XYZ file of C-alpha atoms in Angstrom:
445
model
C 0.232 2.071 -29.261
C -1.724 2.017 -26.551
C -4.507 4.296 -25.653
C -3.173 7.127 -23.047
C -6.595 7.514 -21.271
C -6.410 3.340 -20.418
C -5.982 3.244 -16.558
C -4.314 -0.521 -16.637
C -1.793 0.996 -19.451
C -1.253 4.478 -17.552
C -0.348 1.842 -14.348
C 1.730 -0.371 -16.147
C 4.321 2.541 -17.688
C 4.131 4.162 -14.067
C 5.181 1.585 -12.436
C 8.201 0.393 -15.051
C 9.477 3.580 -14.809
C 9.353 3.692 -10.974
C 11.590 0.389 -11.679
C 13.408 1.174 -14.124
C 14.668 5.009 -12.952
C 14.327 4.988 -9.455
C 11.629 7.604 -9.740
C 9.031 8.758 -6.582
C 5.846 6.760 -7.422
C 3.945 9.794 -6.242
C 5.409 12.529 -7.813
C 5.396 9.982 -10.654
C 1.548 9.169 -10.415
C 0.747 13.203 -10.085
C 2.760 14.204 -13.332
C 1.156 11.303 -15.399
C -2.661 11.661 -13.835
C -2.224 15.542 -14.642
C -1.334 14.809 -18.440
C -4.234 12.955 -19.359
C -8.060 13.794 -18.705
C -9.196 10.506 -16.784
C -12.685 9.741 -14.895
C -12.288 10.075 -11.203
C -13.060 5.737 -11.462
C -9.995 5.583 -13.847
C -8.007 8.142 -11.870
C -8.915 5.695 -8.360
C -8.119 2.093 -10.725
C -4.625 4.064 -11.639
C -3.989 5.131 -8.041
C -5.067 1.683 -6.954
C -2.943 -0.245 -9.191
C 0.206 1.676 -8.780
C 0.027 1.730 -4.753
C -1.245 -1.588 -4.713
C 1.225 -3.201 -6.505
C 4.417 -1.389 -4.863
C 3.238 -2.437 -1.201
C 2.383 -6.173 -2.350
C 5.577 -6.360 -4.754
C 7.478 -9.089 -2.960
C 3.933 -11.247 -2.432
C 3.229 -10.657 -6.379
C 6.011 -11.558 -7.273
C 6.558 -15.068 -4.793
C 2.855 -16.015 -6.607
C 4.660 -15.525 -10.089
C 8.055 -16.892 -9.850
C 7.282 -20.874 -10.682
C 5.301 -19.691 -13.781
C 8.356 -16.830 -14.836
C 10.426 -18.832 -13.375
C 14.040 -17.433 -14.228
C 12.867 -15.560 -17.548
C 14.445 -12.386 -17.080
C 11.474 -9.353 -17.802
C 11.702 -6.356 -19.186
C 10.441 -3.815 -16.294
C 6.865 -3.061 -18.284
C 6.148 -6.741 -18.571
C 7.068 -7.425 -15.174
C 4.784 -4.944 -13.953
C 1.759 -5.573 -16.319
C 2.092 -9.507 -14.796
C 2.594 -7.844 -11.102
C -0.887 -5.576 -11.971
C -2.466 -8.492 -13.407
C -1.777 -10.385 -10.310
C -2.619 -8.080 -7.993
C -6.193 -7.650 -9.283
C -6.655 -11.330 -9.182
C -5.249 -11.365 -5.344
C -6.530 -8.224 -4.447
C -9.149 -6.857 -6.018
C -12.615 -9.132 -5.912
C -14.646 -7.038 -7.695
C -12.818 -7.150 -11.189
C -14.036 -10.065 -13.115
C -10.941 -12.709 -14.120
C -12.085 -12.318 -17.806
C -11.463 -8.681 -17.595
C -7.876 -9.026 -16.180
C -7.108 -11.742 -18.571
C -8.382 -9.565 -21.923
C -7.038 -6.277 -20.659
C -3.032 -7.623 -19.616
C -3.245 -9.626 -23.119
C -3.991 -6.662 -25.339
C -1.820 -4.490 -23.419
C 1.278 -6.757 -24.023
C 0.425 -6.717 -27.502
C -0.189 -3.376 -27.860
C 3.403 -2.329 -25.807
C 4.943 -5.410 -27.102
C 3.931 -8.117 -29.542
C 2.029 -11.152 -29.916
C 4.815 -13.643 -28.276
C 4.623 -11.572 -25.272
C 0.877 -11.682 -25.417
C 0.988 -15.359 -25.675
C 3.529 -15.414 -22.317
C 1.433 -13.050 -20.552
C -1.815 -15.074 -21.169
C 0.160 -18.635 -20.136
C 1.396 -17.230 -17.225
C -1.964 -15.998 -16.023
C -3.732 -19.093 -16.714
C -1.095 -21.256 -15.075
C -1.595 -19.268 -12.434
C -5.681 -19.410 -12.109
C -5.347 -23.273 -12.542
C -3.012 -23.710 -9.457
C -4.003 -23.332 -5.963
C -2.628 -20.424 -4.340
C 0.123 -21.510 -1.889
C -0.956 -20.786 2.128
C 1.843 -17.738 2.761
C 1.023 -18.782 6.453
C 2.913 -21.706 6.315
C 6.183 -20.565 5.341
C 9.266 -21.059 7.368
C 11.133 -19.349 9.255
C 9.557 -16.418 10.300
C 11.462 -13.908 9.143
C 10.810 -15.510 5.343
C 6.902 -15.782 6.409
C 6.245 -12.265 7.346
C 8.690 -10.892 4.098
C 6.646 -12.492 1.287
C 2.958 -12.533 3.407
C 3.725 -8.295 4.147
C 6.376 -7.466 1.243
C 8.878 -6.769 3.518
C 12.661 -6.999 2.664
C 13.389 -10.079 4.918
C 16.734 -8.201 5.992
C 14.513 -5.347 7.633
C 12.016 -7.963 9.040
C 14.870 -9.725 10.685
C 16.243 -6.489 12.428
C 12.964 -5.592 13.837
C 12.698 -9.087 15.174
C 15.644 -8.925 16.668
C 14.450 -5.317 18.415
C 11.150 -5.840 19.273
C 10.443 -9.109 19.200
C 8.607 -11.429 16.488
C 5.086 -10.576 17.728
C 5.360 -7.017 17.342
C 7.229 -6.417 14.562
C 4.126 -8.546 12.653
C 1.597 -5.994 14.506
C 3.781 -3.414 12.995
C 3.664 -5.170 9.383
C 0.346 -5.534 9.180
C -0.762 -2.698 10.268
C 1.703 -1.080 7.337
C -0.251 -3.445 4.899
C -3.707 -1.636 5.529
C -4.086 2.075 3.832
C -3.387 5.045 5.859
C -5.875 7.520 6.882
C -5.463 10.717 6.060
C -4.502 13.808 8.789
C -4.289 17.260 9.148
C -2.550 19.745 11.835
C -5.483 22.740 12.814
C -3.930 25.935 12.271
C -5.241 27.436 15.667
C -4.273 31.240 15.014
C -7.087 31.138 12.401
C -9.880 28.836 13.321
C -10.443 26.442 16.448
C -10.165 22.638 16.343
C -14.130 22.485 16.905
C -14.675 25.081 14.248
C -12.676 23.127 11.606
C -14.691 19.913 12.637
C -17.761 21.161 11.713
C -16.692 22.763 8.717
C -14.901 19.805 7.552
C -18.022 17.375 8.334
C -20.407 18.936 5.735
C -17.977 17.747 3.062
C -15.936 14.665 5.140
C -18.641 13.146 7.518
C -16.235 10.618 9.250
C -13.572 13.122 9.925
C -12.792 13.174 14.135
C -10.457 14.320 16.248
C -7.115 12.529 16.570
C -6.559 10.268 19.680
C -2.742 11.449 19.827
C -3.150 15.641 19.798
C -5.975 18.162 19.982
C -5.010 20.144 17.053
C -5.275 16.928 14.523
C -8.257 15.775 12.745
C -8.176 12.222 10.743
C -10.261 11.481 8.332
C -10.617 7.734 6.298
C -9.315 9.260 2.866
C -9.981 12.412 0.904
C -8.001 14.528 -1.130
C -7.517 17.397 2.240
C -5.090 19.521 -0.124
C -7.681 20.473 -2.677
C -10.533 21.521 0.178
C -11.424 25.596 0.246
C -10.080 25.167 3.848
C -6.675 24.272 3.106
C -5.699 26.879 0.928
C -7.192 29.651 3.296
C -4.452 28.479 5.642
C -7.379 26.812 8.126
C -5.126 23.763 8.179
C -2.200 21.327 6.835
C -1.455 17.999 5.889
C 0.653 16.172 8.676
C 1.196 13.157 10.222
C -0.483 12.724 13.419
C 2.735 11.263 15.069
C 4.549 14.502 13.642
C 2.239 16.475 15.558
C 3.790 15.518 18.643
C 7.393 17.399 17.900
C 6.642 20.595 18.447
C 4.548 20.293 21.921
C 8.176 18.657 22.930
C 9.610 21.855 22.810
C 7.113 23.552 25.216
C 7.575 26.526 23.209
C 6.712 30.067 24.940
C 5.243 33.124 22.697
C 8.909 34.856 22.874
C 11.176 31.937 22.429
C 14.226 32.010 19.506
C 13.594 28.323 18.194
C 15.835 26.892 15.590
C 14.263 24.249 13.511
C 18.001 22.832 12.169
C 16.531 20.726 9.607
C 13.120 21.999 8.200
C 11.906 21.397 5.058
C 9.018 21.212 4.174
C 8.274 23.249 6.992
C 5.257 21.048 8.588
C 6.765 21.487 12.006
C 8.353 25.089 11.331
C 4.912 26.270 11.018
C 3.545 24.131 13.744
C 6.284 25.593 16.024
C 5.726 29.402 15.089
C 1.897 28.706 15.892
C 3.461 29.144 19.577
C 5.165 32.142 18.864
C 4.223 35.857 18.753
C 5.635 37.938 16.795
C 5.252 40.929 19.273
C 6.902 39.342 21.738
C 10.001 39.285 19.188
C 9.193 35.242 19.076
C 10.580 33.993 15.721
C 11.696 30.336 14.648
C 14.881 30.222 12.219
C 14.160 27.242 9.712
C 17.455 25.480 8.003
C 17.584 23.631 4.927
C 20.327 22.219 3.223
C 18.583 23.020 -0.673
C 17.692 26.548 -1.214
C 14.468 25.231 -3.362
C 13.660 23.342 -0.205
C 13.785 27.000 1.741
C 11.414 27.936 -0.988
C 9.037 25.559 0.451
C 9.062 26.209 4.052
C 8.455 30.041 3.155
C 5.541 29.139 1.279
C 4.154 27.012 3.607
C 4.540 29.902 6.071
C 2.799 32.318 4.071
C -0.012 30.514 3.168
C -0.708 30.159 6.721
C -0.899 32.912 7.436
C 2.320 32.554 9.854
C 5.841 34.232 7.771
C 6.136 37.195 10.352
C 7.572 34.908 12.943
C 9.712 32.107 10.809
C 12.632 33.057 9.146
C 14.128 30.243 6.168
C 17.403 30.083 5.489
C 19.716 27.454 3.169
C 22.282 26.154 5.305
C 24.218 23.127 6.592
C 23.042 22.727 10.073
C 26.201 20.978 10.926
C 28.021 24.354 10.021
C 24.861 26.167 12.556
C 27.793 27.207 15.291
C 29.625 29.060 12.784
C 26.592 31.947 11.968
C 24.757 31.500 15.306
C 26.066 32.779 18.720
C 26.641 30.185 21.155
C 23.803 29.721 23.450
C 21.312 31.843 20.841
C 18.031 29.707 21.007
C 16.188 28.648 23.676
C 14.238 25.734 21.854
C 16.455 23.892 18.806
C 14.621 21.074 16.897
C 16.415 18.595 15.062
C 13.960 16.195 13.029
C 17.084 14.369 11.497
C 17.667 13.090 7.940
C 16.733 9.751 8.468
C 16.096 6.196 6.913
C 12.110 6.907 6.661
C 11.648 3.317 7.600
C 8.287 4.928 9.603
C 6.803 5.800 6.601
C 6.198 2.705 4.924
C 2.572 2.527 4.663
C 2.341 6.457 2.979
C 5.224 6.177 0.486
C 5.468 1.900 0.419
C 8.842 1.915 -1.915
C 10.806 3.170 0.553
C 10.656 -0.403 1.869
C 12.940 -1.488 -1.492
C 14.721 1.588 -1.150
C 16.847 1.100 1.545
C 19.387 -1.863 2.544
C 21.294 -2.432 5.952
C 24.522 -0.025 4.104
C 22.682 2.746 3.378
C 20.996 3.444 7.068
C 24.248 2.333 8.468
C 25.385 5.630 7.291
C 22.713 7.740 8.436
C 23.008 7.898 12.531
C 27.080 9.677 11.365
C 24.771 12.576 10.468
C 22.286 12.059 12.534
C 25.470 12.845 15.507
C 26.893 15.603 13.655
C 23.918 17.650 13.430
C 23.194 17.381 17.320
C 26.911 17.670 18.224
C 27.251 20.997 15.834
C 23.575 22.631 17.138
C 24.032 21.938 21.477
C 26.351 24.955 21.781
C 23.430 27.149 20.390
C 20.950 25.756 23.603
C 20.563 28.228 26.235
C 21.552 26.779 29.931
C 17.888 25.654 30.764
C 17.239 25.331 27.094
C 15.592 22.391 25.071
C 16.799 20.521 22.557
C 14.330 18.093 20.397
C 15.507 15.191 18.421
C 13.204 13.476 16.357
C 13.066 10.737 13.302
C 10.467 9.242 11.511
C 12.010 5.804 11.534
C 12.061 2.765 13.868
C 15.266 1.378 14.115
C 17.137 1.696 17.035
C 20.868 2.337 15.474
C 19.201 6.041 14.082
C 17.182 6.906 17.443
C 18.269 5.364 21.237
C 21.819 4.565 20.116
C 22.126 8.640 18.435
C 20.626 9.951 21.518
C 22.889 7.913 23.385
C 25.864 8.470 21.780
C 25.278 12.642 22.159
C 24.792 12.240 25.875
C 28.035 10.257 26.006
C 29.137 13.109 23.895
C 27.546 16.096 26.126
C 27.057 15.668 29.949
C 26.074 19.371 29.920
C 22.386 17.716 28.642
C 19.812 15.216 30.198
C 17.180 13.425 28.572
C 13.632 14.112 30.369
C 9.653 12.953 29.496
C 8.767 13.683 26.697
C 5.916 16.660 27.189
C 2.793 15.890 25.450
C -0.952 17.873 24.974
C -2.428 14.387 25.549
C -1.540 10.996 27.271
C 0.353 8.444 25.061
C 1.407 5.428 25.541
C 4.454 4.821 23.685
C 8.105 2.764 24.041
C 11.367 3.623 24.995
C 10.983 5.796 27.903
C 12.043 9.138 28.593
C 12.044 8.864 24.816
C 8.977 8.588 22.831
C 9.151 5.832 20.784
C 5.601 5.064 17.918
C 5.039 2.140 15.488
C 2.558 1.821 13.638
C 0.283 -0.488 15.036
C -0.078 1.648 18.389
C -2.214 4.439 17.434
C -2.271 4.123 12.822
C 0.093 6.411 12.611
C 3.698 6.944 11.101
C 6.583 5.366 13.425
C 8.297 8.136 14.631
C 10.684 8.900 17.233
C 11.169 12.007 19.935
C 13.726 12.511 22.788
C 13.212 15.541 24.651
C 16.878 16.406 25.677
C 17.586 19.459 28.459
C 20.940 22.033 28.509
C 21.728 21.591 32.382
């Protein structure tokens, strides 16, 4: 067996059982890293490995298939060969002799010598051929799946959307690593103040070109500074960010966040509110150990006087909640997560054309069931964090089809953007680094 502190091992059976059970690679990559005591350069080869190889699957595995040909893998074997590729592709600074000895004693150790003998074939086949020029591939759609590890079906639909040009900006942009962000929490500490205290530790970290309240920063792990568990601040997208400005929230506003969890914009929203001004945002989540969440979040910032949790349907909203009882509602729908791709990259394998076929159903229901609970002169927020139109212009649509009683406006933001899909705010990736993500600021006439 092989040894549990080996990083290429510790990779390898993360990533087959990513394949093999449908698990979350990073809730995956957190329980395994916290079971054994690794270096912090094993824990980054481990983290490296398993990221690198889910993003670059469908290119990994286009540079394998003549030399696997039709051999069908058991999941551990095809991801030691995808690992071993990926260092080869990837990964300059590992020696081949390295990746050659390391993937051969591994499928000995988790297998036997035959598959040590296929593993070490395949590999060399592979050195001795010439690498074929992705670039070259025809049509398009085929190109840009295997050169970005796309699902062709999803590169085809955002041709078709926005055009062949930009739906490559948008891919590889998704192919580089996302920096990391964080949302100021500006009831305890100023924007400035949390710069400075931030450099001293993470010299490159600056202010976010979207919204004044968000630093970025190249990498780091934000969660485990002194700063984040004093409340100072919390990990968010900076796109994200720009949901609750939408709402132009006032200090004694009833918001209802309809679909909250984890409660990033909850407790962005209740940063507006005052609690002595009987201000107070009611946060619904479908899973009561979801609820759990938002309430923690709250309290640890510092912020659980003004947001109440609650587990709930928000399609069944109308039946608890007087019409006409909020003046803000938020809906940040269950969505496809299609904007997400670069942070959590399986989501790209995830999904097929079926599944978000369901989604803007839901998407409708949830609106339809929360606009009786908008004041007249009220705001309602809808919000996704994908990029397909069927789950964002054709939902919004759809509800003001549904509801003449509401108008879509500009969305309001703390600082100029340039986005798509006016009055709507539509983000991909390659405009500002950030998440996709979607707003429509909609208005109770």
């Amino acid at each position: 067996m092989a040894k549990p502190t080996d990083p290429r091992t510790l990779a390898v059976t993360i990533l087959a059982k990513v394949a093999a059970q449908g698990s979350y690679a990073n809730l995956t990559l957190d329980a395994t890293l916290r079971q054994h005591d690794l270096s912090p350069r094993d824990t980054a080869l481990v983290t490296n490995l398993v990221y690198g190889v889910i993003q670059h699957a469908l290119t990994l595995d286009y540079y394998l298939k003549p030399f696997v040909k039709d051999r069908k893998l058991d999941p551990w074997v095809h991801a030691l060969l995808q690992t071993a590729v990926y260092q080869m592709v990837y990964l300059d600074k590992i020696p081949l002799h390295a990746i050659f000895y390391e993937s051969t004693a591994i499928a000995k150790r988790m297998g036997n010598v035959g598959i040590g003998k296929f593993v070490t074939a395949v590999l060399r086949n592979l050195q001795r051929s010439q690498r074929p020029d992705l670039t070259k591939l025809q049509p398009a759609a085929y190109r840009m799946s295997i050169m970005y590890s796309i699902p062709e079906w999803l590169v085809a639909k955002m041709i078709e959307q926005v055009g062949a040009t930009k739906a490559e900006a948008i891919f590889a942009t998704v192919d580089r690593p996302a920096a990391a962000s964080l949302r100021v929490n500006t009831t305890k500490i100023t924007p400035d103040q949390l710069l400075a205290e931030l450099k001293q530790t993470l010299p490159d970290v600056a202010v976010s070109a979207l919204t004044p309240v968000g630093l970025v920063a190249p990498g780091g792990h934000l969660a485990g500074l002194l700063a984040f568990a004093a409340g100072e601040f919390t990990i968010q997208d900076e796109s994200s960010m720009l949901v609750a400005p939408s709402l132009e929230v006032q200090p004694g506003d009833q918001v209802l966040d309809a679909c909250a969890a984890p409660g990033g914009k909850t407790t962005h929203i209740a940063q507006y509110l005052d609690a002595a001004e009987g201000g107070q945002v009611t946060a619904l989540d479908l899973h009561p150990h979801k609820v759990q969440l938002i309430t923690a979040n709250a309290k640890r910032l510092g912020l659980a006087d003004r947001v109440t949790a609650m587990a709930m349907d928000a399609r069944e909203a109308a039946d608890t909640f007087a019409p006409g009882s909020f003046d803000k509602v938020l809906v940040d729908a269950p969505c496809s997560g299609l904007g997400l791709i670069r942070r959590k990259p399986e989501i790209r394998y995830d999904k097929d054309p079926e599944s978000i076929a369901k989604l803007p159903e839901i998407q409708f229901e949830i609106l339809d069931a929360v606009a009786s609970l908008v004041k007249p002169n009220g705001r309602l927020t809808y919000s996704t964090c994908t990029m397909v139109e069927e789950e964002n212009q054709a939902v919004v649509a759809r509800f003001l089809s549904a509801h003449p009683e509401f108008s879509a406006v500009a969305v309001p933001t703390l600082t100029p953007v340039k986005a798509h899909g006016a009055p709507a705010l539509q983000l991909f990736p390659d405009d500002y680094g950030t998440d996709g993500f979607f707003i429509a600021s909609l208005v109770r006439n």
